[in-house]
Tab-separated table of C-alpha atoms in Angstrom:
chain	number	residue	atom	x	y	z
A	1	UNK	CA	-15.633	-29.772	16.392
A	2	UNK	CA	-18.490	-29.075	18.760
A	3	UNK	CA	-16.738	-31.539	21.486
A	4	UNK	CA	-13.207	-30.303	20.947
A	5	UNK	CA	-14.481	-26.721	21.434
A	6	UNK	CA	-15.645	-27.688	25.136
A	7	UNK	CA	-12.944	-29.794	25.987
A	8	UNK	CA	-10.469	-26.822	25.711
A	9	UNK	CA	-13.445	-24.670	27.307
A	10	UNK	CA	-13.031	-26.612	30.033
A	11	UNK	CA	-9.259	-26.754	30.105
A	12	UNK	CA	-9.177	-22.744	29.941
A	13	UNK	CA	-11.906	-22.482	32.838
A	14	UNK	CA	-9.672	-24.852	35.238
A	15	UNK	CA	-6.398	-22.220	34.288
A	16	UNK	CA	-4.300	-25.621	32.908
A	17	UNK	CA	-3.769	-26.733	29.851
A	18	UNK	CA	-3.125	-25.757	26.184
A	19	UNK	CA	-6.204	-23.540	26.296
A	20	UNK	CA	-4.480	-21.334	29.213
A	21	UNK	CA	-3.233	-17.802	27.083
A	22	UNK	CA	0.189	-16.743	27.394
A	23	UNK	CA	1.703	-14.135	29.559
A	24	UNK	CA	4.872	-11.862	30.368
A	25	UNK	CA	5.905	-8.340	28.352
A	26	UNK	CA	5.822	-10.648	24.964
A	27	UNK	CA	2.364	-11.188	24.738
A	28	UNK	CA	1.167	-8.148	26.322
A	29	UNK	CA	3.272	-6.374	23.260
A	30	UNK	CA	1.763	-8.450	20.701
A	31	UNK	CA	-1.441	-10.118	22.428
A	32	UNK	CA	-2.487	-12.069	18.871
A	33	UNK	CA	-0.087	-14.731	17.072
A	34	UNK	CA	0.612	-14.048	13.630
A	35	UNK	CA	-0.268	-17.629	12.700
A	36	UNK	CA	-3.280	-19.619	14.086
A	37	UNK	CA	-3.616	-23.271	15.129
A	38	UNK	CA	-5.339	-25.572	12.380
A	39	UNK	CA	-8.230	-25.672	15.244
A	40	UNK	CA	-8.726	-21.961	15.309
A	41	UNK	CA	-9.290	-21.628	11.061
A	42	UNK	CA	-13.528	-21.746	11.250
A	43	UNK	CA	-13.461	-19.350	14.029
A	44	UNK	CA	-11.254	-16.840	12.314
A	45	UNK	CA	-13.082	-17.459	9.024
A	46	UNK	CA	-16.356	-16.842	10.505
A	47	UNK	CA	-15.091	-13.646	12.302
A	48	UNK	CA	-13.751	-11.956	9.338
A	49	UNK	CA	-17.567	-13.197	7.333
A	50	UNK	CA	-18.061	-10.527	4.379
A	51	UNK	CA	-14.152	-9.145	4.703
A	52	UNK	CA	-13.009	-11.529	2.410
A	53	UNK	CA	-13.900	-12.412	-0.561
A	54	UNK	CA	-12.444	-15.777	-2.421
A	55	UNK	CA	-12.467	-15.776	-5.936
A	56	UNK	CA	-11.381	-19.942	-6.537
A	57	UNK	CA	-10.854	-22.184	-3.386
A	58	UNK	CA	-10.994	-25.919	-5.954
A	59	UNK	CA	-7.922	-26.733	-6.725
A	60	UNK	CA	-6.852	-27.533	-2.533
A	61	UNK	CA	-4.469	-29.685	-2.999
A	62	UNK	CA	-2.139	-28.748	-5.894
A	63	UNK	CA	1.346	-27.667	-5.743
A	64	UNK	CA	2.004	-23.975	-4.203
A	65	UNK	CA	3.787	-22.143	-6.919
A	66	UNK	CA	3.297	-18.719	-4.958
A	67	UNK	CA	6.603	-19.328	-2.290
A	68	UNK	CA	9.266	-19.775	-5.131
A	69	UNK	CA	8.773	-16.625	-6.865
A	70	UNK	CA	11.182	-14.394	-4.518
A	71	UNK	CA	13.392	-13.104	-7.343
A	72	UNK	CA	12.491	-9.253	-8.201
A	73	UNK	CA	9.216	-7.202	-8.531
A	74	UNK	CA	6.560	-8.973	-10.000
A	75	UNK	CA	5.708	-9.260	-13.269
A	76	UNK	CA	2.437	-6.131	-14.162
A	77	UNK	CA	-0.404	-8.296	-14.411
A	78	UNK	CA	-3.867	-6.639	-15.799
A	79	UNK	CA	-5.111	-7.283	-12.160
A	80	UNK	CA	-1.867	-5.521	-10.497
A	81	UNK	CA	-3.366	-2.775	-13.001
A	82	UNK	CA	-6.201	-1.995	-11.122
A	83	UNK	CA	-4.911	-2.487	-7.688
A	84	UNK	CA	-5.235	1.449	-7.151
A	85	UNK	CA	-8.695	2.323	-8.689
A	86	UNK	CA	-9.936	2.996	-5.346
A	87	UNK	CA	-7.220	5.670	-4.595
A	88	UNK	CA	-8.132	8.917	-2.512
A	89	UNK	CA	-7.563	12.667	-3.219
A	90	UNK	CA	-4.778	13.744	-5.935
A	91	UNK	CA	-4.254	17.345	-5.129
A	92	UNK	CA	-7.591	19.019	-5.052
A	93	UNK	CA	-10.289	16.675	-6.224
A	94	UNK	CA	-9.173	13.072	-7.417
A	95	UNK	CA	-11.644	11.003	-9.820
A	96	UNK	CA	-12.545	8.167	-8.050
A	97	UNK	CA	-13.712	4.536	-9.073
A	98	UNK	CA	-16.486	2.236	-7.663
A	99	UNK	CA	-14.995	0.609	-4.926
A	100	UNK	CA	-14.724	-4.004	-5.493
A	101	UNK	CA	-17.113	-5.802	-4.167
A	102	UNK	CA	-14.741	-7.451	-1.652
A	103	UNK	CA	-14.568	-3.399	-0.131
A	104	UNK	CA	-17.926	-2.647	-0.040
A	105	UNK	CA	-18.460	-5.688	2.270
A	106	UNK	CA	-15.903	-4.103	4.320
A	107	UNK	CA	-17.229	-0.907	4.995
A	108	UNK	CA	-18.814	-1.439	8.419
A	109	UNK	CA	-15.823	-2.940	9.649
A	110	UNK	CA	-13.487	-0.345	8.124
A	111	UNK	CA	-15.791	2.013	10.152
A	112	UNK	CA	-15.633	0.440	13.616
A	113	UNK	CA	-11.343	0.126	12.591
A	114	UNK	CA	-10.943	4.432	11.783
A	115	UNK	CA	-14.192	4.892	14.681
A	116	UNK	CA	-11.351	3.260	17.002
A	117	UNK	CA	-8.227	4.995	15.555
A	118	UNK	CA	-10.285	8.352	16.203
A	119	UNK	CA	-11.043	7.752	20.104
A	120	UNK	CA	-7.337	6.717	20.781
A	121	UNK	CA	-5.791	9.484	19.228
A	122	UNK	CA	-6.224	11.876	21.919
A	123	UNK	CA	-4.351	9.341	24.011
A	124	UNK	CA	-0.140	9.242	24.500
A	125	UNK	CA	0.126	5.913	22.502
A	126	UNK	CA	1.686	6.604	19.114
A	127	UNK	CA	-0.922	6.429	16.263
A	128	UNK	CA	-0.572	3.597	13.783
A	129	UNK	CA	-1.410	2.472	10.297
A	130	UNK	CA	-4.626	0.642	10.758
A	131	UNK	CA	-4.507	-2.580	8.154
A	132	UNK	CA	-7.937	-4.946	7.094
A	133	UNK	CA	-7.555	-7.661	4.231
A	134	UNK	CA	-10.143	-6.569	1.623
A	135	UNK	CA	-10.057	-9.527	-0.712
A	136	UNK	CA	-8.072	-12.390	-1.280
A	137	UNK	CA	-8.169	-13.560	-5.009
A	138	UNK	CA	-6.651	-16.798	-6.245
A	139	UNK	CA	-4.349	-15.496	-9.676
A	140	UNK	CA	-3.493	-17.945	-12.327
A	141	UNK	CA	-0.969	-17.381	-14.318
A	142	UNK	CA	0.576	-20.748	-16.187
A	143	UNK	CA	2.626	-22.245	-14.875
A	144	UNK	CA	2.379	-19.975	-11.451
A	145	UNK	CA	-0.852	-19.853	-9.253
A	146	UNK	CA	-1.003	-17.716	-6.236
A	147	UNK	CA	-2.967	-15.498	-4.273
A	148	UNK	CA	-2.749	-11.793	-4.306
A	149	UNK	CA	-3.930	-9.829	-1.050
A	150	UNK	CA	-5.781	-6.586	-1.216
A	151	UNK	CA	-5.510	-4.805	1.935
A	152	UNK	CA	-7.047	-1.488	2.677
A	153	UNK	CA	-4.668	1.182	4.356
A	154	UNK	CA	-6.397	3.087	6.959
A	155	UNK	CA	-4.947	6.535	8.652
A	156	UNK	CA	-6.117	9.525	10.403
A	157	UNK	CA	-8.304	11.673	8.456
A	158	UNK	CA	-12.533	11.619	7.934
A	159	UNK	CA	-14.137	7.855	8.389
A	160	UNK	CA	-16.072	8.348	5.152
A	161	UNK	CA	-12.454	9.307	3.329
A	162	UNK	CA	-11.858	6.481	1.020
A	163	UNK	CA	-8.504	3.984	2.341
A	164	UNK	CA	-5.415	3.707	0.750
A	165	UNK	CA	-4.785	0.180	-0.873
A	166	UNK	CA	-1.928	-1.916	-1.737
A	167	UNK	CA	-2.129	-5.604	-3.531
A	168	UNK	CA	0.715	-7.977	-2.693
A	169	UNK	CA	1.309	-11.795	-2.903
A	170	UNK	CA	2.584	-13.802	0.026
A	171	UNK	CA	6.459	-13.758	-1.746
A	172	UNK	CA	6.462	-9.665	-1.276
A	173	UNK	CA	5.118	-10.125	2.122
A	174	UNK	CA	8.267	-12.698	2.974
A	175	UNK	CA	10.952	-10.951	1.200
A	176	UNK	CA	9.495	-7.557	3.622
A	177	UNK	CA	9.798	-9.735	6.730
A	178	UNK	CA	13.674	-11.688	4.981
A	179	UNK	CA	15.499	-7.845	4.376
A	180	UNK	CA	13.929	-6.894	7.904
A	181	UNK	CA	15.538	-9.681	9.959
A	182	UNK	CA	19.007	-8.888	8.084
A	183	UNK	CA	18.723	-5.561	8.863
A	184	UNK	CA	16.823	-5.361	12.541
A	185	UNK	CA	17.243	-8.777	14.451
A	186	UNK	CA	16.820	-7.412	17.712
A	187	UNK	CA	13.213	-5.535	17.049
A	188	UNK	CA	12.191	-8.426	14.414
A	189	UNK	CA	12.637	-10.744	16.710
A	190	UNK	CA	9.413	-10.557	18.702
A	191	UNK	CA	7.149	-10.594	15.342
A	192	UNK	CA	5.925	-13.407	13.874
A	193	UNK	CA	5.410	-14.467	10.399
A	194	UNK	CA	2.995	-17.076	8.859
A	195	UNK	CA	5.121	-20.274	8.009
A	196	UNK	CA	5.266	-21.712	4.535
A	197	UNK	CA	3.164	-24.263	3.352
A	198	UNK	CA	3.697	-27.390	0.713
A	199	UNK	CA	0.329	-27.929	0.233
A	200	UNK	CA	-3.210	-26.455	0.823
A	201	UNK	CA	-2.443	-23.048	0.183
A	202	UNK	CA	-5.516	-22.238	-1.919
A	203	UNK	CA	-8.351	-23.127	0.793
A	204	UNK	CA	-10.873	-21.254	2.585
A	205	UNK	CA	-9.131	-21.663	5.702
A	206	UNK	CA	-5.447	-21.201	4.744
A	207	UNK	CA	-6.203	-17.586	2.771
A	208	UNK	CA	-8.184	-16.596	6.013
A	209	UNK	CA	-5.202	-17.673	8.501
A	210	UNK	CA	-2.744	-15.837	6.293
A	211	UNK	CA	-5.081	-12.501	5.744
A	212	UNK	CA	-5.237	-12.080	9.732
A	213	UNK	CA	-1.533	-12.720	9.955
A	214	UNK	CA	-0.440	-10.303	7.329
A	215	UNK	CA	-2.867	-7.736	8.641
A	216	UNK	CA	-1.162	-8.099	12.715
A	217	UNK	CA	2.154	-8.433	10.818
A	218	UNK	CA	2.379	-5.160	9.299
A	219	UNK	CA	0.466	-3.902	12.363
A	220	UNK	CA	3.222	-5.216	14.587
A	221	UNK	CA	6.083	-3.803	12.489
A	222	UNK	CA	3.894	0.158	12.709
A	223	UNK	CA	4.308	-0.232	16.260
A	224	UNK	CA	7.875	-0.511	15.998
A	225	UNK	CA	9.510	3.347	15.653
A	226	UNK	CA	12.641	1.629	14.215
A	227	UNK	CA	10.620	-0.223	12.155
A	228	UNK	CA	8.094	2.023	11.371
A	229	UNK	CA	11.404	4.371	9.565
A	230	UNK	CA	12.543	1.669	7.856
A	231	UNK	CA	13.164	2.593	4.205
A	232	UNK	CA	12.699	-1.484	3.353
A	233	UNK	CA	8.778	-1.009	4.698
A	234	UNK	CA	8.554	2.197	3.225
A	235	UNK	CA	9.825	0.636	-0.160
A	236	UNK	CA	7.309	-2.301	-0.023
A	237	UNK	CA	4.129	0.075	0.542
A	238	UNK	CA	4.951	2.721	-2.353
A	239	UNK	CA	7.841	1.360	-4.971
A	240	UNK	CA	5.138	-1.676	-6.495
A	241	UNK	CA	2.419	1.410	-7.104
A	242	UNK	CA	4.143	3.888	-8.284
A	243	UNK	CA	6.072	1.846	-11.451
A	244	UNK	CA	2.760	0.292	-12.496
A	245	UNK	CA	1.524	4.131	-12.665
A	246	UNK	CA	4.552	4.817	-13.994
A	247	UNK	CA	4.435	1.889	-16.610
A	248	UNK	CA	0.524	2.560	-17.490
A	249	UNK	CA	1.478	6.367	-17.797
A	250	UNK	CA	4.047	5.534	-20.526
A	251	UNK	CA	1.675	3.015	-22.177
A	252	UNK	CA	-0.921	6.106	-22.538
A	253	UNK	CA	-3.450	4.596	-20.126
A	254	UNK	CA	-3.819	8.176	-17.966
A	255	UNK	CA	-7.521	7.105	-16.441
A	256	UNK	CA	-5.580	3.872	-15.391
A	257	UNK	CA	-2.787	5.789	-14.317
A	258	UNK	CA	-4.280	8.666	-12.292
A	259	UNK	CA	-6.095	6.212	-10.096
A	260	UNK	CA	-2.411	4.321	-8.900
A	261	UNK	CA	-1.296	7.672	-8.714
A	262	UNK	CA	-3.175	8.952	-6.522
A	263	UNK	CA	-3.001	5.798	-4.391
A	264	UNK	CA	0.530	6.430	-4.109
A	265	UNK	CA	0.149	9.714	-3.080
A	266	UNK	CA	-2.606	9.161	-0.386
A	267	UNK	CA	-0.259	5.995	0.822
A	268	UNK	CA	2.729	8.668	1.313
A	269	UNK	CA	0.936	11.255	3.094
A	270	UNK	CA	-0.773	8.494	5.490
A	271	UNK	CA	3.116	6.459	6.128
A	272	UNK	CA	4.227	10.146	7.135
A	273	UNK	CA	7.426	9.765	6.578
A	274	UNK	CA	8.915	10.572	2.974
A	275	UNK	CA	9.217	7.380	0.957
A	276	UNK	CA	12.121	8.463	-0.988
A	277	UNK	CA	14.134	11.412	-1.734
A	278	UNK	CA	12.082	12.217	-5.032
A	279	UNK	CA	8.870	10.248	-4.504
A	280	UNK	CA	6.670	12.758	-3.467
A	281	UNK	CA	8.016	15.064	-6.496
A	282	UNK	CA	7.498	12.405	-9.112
A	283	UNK	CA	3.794	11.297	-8.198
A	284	UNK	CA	2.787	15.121	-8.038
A	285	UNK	CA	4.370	14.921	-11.713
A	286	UNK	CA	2.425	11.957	-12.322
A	287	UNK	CA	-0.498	12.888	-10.991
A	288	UNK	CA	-0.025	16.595	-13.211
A	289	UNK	CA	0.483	14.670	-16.769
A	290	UNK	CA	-2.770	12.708	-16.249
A	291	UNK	CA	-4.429	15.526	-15.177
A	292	UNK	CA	-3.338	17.191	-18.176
A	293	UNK	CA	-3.759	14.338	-20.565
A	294	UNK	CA	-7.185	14.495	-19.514
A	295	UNK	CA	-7.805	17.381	-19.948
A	296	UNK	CA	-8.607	18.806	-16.425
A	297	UNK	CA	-5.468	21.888	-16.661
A	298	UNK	CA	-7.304	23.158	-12.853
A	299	UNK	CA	-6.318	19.524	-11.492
A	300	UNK	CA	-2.597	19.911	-12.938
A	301	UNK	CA	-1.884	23.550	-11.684
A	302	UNK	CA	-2.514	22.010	-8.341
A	303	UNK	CA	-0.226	19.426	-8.637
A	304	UNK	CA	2.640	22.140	-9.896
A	305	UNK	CA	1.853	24.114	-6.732
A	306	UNK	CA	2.219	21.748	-4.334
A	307	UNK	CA	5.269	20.337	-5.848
A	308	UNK	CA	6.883	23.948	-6.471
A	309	UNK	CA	6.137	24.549	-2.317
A	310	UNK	CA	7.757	21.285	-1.503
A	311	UNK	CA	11.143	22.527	-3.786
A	312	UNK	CA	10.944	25.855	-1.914
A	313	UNK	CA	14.053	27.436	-2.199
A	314	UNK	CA	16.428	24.764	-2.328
A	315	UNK	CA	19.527	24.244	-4.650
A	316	UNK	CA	18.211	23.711	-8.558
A	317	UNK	CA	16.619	20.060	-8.610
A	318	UNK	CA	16.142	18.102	-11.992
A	319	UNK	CA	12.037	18.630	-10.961
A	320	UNK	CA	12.211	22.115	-10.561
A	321	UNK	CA	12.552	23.687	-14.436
A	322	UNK	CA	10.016	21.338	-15.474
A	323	UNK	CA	6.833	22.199	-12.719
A	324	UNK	CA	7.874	26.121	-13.092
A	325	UNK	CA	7.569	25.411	-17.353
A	326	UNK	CA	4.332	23.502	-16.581
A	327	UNK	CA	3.026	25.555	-14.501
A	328	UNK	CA	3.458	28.337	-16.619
A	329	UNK	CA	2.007	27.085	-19.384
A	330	UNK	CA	-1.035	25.673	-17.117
A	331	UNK	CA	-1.332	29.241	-15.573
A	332	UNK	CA	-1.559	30.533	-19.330
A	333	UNK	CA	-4.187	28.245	-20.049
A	334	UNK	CA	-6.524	29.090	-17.484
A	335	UNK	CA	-5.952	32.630	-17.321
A	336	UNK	CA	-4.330	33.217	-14.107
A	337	UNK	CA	-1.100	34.902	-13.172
A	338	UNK	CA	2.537	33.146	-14.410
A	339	UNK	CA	4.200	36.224	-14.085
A	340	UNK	CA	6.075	34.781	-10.872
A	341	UNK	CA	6.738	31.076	-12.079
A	342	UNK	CA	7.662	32.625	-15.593
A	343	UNK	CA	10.155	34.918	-13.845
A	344	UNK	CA	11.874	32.087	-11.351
A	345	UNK	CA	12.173	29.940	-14.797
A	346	UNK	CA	14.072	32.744	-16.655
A	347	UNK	CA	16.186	33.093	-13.699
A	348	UNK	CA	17.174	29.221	-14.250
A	349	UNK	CA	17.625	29.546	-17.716
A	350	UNK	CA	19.692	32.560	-18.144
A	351	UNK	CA	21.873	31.140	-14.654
A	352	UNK	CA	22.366	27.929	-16.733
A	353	UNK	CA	21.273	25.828	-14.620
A	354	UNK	CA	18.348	24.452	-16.664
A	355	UNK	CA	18.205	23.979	-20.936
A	356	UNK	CA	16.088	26.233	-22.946
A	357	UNK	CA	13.199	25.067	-23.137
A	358	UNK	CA	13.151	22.991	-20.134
A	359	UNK	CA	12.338	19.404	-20.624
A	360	UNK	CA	8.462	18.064	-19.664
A	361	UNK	CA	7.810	16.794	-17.090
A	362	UNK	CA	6.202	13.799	-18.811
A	363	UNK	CA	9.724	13.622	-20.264
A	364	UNK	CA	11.678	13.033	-16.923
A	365	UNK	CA	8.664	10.795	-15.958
A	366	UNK	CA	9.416	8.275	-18.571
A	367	UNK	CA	13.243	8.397	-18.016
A	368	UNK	CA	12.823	8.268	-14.129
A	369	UNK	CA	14.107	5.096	-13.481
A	370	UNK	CA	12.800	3.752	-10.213
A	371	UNK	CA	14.821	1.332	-7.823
C-alpha cells in the first residue's frame, strides 16, 4: 500500500498521470466524487475515525439483499423506531434522549461542520443543509440483511442545538436519486451516485465509501435551487418520520412518539421550505397529543398556538375546529384565557362549517392517511 501510495505521489508531483485531479466548471461545482476508487477506501476510513460506528462487518462476502428491496416504504422495524430519539425542540421545550454512541463520537466534528456553516453565512453563497453519517449499522432481518444509515441533519441555529436525524437504507437513497433523474435530467446530470454492488457490501471499507457518498450526494442535490424545491427530496427527508410517529402514536407509545415528532418538526423548519400542504399542521397535532398524553397540558397549548397562527385567517381547514377545541380545553386546564379560541369555535359551529363537538385532534391523527 505504502509503495502504491508514492508511486501516484510521484505521478501527481510530475502533473501526469492518473493521480493528476480533474478540472473545468464540473469539478469546480462538485470538487469530491460521490464514489471513491477501491485504492482510496483506508484513507477515507481513517479520515472519518470515530464518525462511524459498525455494528457487524463478518459476513463480507454474502449475497447483498439490501439493492432489491425498491418496492414501497419500508417495513417499521424496532430500530426505524428509535431513529428520532435524538430530535430537537417541539414547540417550547422538547424532552430529549441520550444521544447513540455513534453521535457522541461525532460531536467534535459536527462542531467544526455548524463552526463552518456559521462563518459562511455572512457570505452571498446560498446556505445549505450540512449532512455527516453518524452510524452505519448492519440490520438483519431474515431473509434481508442491509445496512441502515444514520445521518445527522445540520442547519443554522446554536452549535450546541442538537441535529436533526434521518435513518435510511441504501434502496431509499436510490429510489431519491431514480424519481430525480425522471423528473430533472438536466440538473441530475452532474451528480453522482455510488454504483451497486454484488458482493462485499457489508465491509469496513464499502459502508465507509458509501457514508461519504451519500453525505456529498444529498449535499450536491442542496446546492441545487431546483433541486433543493423538489417535493421528491422533501418527501424522502420527512414522509419515513412522520408515519412511524404517526404509527407509534396510534400504538400508544407517546414517549416513542414525541421524540420522531419532534424530529420531524426540527427537519421541516431546517429544509425551509414546507414539506407538504398539511405537514407542518399534523406534527404540531402530533406533537400536542403526546404532550397531552403525557401529561405536560403547558407543552400542548404551545403546539395549538403555533398551529392556530399558521391557519390564520384562512378558509375553514379540517385542522382548524380541532386545535381551537383543544386549545380550549388546554386553556381551561391551566387556567388561562379561552375566551377568544372558545368564541372563533362557536363561530364555526353555529356557521356549520365544523360538527358539534368538533372531532380530536388525536382523531384526525389516526385517520390522516399519509402518501
Amino acid at each position: 500500500m505504502a509503495s502504491r501510495l508514492l508511486h501516484r505521489l510521484r505521478h501527481a508531483l510530475a502533473g501526469d498521470g492518473p493521480g493528476e485531479a480533474p478540472t473545468g466548471p464540473e469539478a469546480e461545482q462538485f470538487p469530491e466524487s460521490s464514489e471513491l476508487e477501491d485504492d482510496d477506501a483506508e484513507g477515507l476510513s481513517s479520515r472519518l475515525s470515530g464518525t462511524l460506528s459498525f455494528t457487524s462487518a463478518e459476513d463480507e462476502e454474502e449475497e447483498d439483499d439490501e439493492d432489491d428491496d425498491d418496492a414501497g416504504p419500508d417495513p417499521l422495524h424496532p430500530r426505524d423506531q428509535a431513529a428520532g430519539d435524538d430530535a430537537g425542540p417541539s414547540c417550547a421545550h422538547a424532552e430529549r434522549s441520550p444521544p447513540p454512541d455513534g453521535q457522541r463520537g461525532s460531536q467534535p466534528l459536527t462542531r467544526q461542520l455548524q463552526d463552518f456553516w456559521k462563518k459562511s453565512r455572512n457570505t452571498l453563497v446560498p446556505q445549505r443543509l450540512l449532512f455527516e453519517v453518524t452510524s452505519a449499522n448492519v440490520v438483519k432481518d431474515p431473509p434481508s440483511k442491509y445496512v441502515l444509515y444514520t445521518l445527522a441533519v445540520m442547519g443554522p441555529g446554536p452549535p450546541d442545538r442538537q441535529p436533526a436525524q434521518i435513518s435510511r437504507r441504501y434502496s431509499d437513497f436510490e429510489r431519491l436519486h431514480r424519481n430525480l433523474q425522471r423528473q430533472f435530467r438536466g440538473p441530475m446530470a452532474a451528480i453522482s451516485f455510488p454504483r451497486k454492488r454484488l458482493r462485499r457490501n457489508f465491509t469496513a471499507e464499502t459502508i465507509a465509501r458509501r457514508s461519504r457518498a451519500f453525505e456529498q450526494f444529498l449535499g450536491h442535490l442542496q446546492a441545487v435551487p431546483e433541486l433543493r424545491q423538489a417535493p421528491e427530496l422533501q418527501d424522502f427527508f420527512v414522509l419515513p418520520e412522520l408515519r412511524r410517529a404517526q404509527s407509534l402514536t396510534c400504538t400508544g407509545l407517546y414517549r416513542e412518539a414525541l421524540a420522531l415528532w419532534a424530529n420531524a418538526w426540527q427537519l421541516q423548519a431546517q429544509l425551509g421550505i414546507p414539506s407538504g400542504p398539511d405537514w407542518p399542521l399534523l406534527t404540531l397535532a402530533g406533537l400536542a397529543v403526546c404532550h397531552q398524553e403525557l401529561e405536560d397540558p403547558g407543552e400542548a397549548r404551545a403546539c395549538c398556538e403555533r398551529a392556530l397562527q399558521l391557519l390564520g385567517d384562512k378558509s375553514p381547514h379540517p385542522l382548524l375546529a380541532p386545535f381551537l377545541e383543544a386549545h380550549v380545553r388546554l386553556s381551561w386546564r391551566l387556567g388561562l384565557d379561552k375566551r377568544q379560541t372558545e368564541a372563533q369555535l362557536q363561530a364555526l359551529q353555529e356557521a356549520g362549517l365544523t360538527p358539534t363537538p368538533p372531532p380530536s385532534l388525536k382523531e384526525l391523527l389516526i385517520k390522516e392517511v399519509l402518501d
